[in-house]
Short mmCIF file of C-alpha atoms and ligand atoms in Angstrom, two decimals:
data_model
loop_
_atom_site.label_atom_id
_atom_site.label_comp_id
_atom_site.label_asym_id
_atom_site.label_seq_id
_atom_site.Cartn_x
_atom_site.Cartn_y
_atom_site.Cartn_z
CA UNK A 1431 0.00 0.00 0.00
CA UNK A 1432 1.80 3.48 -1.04
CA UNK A 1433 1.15 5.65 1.98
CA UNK A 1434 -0.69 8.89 1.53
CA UNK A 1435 1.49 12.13 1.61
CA UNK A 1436 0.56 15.22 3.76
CA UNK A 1437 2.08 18.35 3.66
CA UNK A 1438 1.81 20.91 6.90
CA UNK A 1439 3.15 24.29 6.42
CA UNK A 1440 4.28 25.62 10.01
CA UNK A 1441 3.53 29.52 9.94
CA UNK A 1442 6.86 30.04 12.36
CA UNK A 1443 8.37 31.95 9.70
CA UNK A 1444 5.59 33.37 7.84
CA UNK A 1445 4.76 37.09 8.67
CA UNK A 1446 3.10 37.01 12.50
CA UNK A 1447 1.45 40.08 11.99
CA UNK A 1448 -0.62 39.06 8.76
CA UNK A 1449 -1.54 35.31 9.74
CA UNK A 1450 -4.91 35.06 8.12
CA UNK A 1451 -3.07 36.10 4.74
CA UNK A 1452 -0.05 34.01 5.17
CA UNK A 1453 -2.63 30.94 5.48
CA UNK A 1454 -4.73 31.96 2.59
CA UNK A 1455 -1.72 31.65 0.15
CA UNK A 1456 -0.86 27.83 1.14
CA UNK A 1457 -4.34 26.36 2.21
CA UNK A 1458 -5.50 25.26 -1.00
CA UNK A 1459 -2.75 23.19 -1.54
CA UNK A 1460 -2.00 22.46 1.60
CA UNK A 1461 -3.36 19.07 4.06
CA UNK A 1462 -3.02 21.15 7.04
CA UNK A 1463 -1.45 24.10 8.96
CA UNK A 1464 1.23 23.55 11.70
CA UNK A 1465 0.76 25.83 14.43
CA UNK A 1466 3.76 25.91 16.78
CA UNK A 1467 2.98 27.00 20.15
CA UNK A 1468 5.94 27.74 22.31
CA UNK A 1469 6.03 28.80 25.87
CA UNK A 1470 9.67 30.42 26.29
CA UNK A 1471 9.66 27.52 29.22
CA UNK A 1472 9.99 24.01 27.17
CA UNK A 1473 11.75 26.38 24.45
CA UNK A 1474 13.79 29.12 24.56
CA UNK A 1475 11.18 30.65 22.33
CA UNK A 1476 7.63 32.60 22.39
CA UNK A 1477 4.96 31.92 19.79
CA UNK A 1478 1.53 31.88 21.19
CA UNK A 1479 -1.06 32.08 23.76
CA UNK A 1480 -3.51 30.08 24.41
CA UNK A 1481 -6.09 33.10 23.14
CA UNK A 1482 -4.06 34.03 19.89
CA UNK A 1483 -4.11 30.65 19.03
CA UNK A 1484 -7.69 30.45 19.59
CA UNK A 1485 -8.02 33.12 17.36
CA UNK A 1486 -5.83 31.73 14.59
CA UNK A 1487 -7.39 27.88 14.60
CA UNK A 1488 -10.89 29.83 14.70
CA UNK A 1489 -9.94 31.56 11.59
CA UNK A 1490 -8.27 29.00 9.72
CA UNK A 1491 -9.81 27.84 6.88
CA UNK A 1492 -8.45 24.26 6.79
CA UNK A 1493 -7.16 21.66 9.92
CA UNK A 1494 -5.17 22.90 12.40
CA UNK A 1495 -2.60 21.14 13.47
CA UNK A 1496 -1.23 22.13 16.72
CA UNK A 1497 2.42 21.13 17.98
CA UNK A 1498 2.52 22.19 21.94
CA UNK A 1499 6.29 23.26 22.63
CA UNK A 1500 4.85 23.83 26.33
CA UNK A 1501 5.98 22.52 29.70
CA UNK A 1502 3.06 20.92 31.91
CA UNK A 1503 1.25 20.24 28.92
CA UNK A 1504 -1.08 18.07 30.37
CA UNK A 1505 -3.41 20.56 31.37
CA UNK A 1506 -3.59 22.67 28.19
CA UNK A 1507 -3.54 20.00 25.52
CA UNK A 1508 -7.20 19.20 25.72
CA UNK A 1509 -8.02 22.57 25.77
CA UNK A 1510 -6.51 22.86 21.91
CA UNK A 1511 -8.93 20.55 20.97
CA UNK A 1512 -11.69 21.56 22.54
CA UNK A 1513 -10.94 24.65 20.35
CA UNK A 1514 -11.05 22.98 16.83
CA UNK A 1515 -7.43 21.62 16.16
CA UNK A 1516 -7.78 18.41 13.88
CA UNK A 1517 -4.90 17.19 15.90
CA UNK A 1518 -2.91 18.13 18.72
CA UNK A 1519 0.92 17.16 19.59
CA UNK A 1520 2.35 16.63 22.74
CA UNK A 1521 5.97 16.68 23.50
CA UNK A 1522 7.01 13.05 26.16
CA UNK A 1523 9.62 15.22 27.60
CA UNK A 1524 6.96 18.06 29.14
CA UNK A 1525 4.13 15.50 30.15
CA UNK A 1526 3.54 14.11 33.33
CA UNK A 1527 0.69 11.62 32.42
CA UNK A 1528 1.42 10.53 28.95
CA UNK A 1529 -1.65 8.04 28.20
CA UNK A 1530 -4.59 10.23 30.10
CA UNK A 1531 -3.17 13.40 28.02
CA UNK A 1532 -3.50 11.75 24.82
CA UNK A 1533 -6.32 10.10 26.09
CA UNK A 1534 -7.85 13.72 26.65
CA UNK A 1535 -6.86 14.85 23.39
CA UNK A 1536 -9.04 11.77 21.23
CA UNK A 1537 -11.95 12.41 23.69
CA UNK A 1538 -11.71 16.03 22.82
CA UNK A 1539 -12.04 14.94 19.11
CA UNK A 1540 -8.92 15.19 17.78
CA UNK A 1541 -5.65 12.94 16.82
CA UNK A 1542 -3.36 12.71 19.92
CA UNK A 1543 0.20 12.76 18.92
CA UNK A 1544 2.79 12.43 20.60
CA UNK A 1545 6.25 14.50 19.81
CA UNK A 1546 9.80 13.29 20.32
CA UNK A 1547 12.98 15.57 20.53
CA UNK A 1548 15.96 14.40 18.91
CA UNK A 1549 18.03 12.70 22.35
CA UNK A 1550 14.49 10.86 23.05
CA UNK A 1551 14.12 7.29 22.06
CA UNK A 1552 11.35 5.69 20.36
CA UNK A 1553 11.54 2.50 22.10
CA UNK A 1554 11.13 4.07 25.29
CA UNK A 1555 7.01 5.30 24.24
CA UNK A 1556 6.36 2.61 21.88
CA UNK A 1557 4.14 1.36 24.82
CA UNK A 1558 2.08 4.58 24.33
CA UNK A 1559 1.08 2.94 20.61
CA UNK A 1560 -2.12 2.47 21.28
CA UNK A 1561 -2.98 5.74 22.79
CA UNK A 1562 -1.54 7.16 19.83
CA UNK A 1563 -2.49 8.81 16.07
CA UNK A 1564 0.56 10.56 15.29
CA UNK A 1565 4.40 10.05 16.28
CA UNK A 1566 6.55 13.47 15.85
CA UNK A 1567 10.07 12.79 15.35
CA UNK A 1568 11.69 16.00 15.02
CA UNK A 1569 14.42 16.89 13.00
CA UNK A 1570 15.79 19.75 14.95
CA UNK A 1571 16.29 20.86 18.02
CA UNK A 1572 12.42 22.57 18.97
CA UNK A 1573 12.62 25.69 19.09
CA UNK A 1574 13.40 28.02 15.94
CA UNK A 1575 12.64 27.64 12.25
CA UNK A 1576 15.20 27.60 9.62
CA UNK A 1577 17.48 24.99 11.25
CA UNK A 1578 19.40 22.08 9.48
CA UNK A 1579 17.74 18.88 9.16
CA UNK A 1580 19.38 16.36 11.00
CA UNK A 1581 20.11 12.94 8.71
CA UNK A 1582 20.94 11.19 11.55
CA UNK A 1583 17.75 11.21 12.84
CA UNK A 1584 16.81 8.66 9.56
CA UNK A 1585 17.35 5.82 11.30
CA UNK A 1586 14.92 6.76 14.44
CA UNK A 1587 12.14 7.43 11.42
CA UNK A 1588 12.65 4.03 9.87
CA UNK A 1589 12.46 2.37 13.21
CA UNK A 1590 9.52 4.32 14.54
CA UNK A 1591 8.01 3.11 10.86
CA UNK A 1592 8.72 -0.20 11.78
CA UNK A 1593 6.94 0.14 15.20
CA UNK A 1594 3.89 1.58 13.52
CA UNK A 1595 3.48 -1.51 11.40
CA UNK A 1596 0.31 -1.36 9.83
CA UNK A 1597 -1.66 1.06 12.17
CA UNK A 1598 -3.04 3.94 10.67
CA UNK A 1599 -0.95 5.97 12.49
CA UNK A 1600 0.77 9.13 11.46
CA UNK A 1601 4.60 9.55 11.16
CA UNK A 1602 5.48 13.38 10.90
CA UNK A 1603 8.89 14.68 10.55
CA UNK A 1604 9.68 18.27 11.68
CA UNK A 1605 12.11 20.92 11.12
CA UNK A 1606 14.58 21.24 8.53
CA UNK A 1607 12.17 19.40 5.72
CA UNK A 1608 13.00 21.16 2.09
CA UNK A 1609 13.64 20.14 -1.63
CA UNK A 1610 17.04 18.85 -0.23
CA UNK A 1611 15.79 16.84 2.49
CA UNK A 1612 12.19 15.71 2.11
CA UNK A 1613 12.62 12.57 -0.58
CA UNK A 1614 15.02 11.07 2.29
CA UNK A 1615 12.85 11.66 4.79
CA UNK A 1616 9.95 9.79 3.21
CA UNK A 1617 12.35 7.09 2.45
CA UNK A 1618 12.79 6.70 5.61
CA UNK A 1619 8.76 6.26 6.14
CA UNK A 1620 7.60 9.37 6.96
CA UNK A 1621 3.92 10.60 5.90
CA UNK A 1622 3.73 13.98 7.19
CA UNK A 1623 5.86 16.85 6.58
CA UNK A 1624 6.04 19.97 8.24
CA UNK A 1625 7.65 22.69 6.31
CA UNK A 1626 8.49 26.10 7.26
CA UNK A 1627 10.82 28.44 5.79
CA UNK A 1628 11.42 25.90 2.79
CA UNK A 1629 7.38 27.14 1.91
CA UNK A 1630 7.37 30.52 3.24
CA UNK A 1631 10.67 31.76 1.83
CA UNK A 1632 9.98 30.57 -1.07
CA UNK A 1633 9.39 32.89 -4.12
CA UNK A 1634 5.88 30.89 -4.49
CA UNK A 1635 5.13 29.21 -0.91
CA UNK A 1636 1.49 27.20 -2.88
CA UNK A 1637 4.03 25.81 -5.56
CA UNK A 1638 6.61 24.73 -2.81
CA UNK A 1639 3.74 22.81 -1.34
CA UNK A 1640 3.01 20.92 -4.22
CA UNK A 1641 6.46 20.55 -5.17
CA UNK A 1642 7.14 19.14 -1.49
CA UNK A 1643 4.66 16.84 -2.05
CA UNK A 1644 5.55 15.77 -5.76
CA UNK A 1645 8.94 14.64 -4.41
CA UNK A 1646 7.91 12.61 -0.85
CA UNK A 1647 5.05 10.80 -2.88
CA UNK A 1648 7.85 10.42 -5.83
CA UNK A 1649 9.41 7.62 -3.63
CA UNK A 1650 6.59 6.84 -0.95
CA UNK A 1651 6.06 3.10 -0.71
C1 DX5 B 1491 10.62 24.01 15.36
C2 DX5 B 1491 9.21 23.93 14.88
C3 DX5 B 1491 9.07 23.67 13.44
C4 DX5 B 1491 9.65 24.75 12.57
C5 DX5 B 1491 9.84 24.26 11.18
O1 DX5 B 1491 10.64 23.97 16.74
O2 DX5 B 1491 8.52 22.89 15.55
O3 DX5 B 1491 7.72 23.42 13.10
O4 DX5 B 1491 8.82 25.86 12.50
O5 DX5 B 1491 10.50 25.25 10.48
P1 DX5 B 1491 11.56 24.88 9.36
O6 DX5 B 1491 10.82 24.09 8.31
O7 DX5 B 1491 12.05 26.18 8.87
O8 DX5 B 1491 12.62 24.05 10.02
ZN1 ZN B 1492 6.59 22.26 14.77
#
């Protein structure tokens, strides 16, 4: 079966002050948005509150798809359902109740994922399988857009495929996904791609999209 390609544009880099336009230009082509909430706590980095967020998933034409850079997560993570995200991701390293947060998340009525930096193993949440629609194995350090993908990461995405088997769960990479890097990245059995500045710097971020996508479905098996 030749797994289905999704493209998620993170708006980290796109112009803050003019968020409804920035989405407008990608949604059409786009499977989702990436919203990247950071706390300045988990990350050294602000994004969002919870009430501009609100605001932006409100307004956004297409899913939402939130990634919490938070610490104590637990608490707010239901809450970005609740709100209309089509899913929401949690990071292992900032939750203190792993299974009841995701838990929260599906009964809130959206896809629980659940987000790994790159020191954190797979093998030590592949218990959490079941609770789980989405595994986020990031590419960079969280944080900042604009980074360098990290190859090395490759082998953690192949082995997290291999744990997913034939569940119809999402593997999304993040940070550092471009022209360069996302055919090796969906080698390595990743579905979903976030892309930031590869879309939004680009001269035309809807053709980047589908130019992203034209290349990870190129050699999706
Ligand atoms: C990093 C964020 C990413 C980032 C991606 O902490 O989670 O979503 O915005 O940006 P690029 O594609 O520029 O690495
Ligand atoms: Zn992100």
């Amino acid at each position: 079966m030749v797994r289905e390609i999704r493209i998620t544009p993170s708006i980290l880099n796109a112009d803050l002050t003019n968020v409804e336009y920035e989405i407008a230009r990608i949604a059409a082509q786009s499977d989702l948005i990436h919203l990247d909430v950071m706390d300045n706590i988990f990350v050294p980095n602000f994004t969002f509150d919870f009430e501009r967020a609100s605001g932006i998933i409100k307004a956004c034409p297409i899913a939402v798809d939130a990634h919490l850079m938070v610490a104590d997560v637990d608490l707010i993570a239901p809450a970005y359902a609740e709100v209309g995200c089509s899913s929401v991701t949690i990071h292992a390293e900032a939750c203190k109740e792993i299974a009841s947060t995701l838990r929260a998340i599906r009964k809130a009525g959206a896809r629980a994922g659940l987000g790994l930096k790159p020191a954190t193993s797979i093998e030590e949440y592949a218990d959490f399988i079941d609770e789980v629609d989405i595994f986020l194995i990031m590419t960079v350090e969280p944080g900042f857009g604009g980074q360098t993908f990290m190859h090395e990461m490759m082998g953690k995405v192949k082995r997290t495929r291999a744990i997913i088997g034939d569940r119809p769960i999402w593997l999304q990479v993040d940070g550092g996904v471009s022209l360069e890097t996302i055919a090796e990245a969906s080698e390595a059995g990743a579905d979903v791609f976030v892309a930031g500045s590869a879309v939004f710097n680009a001269e035309d971020p809807a053709a980047m999209v589908d130019s992203l996508r034209n290349l990870a479905s190129s050699v999706a098996q």
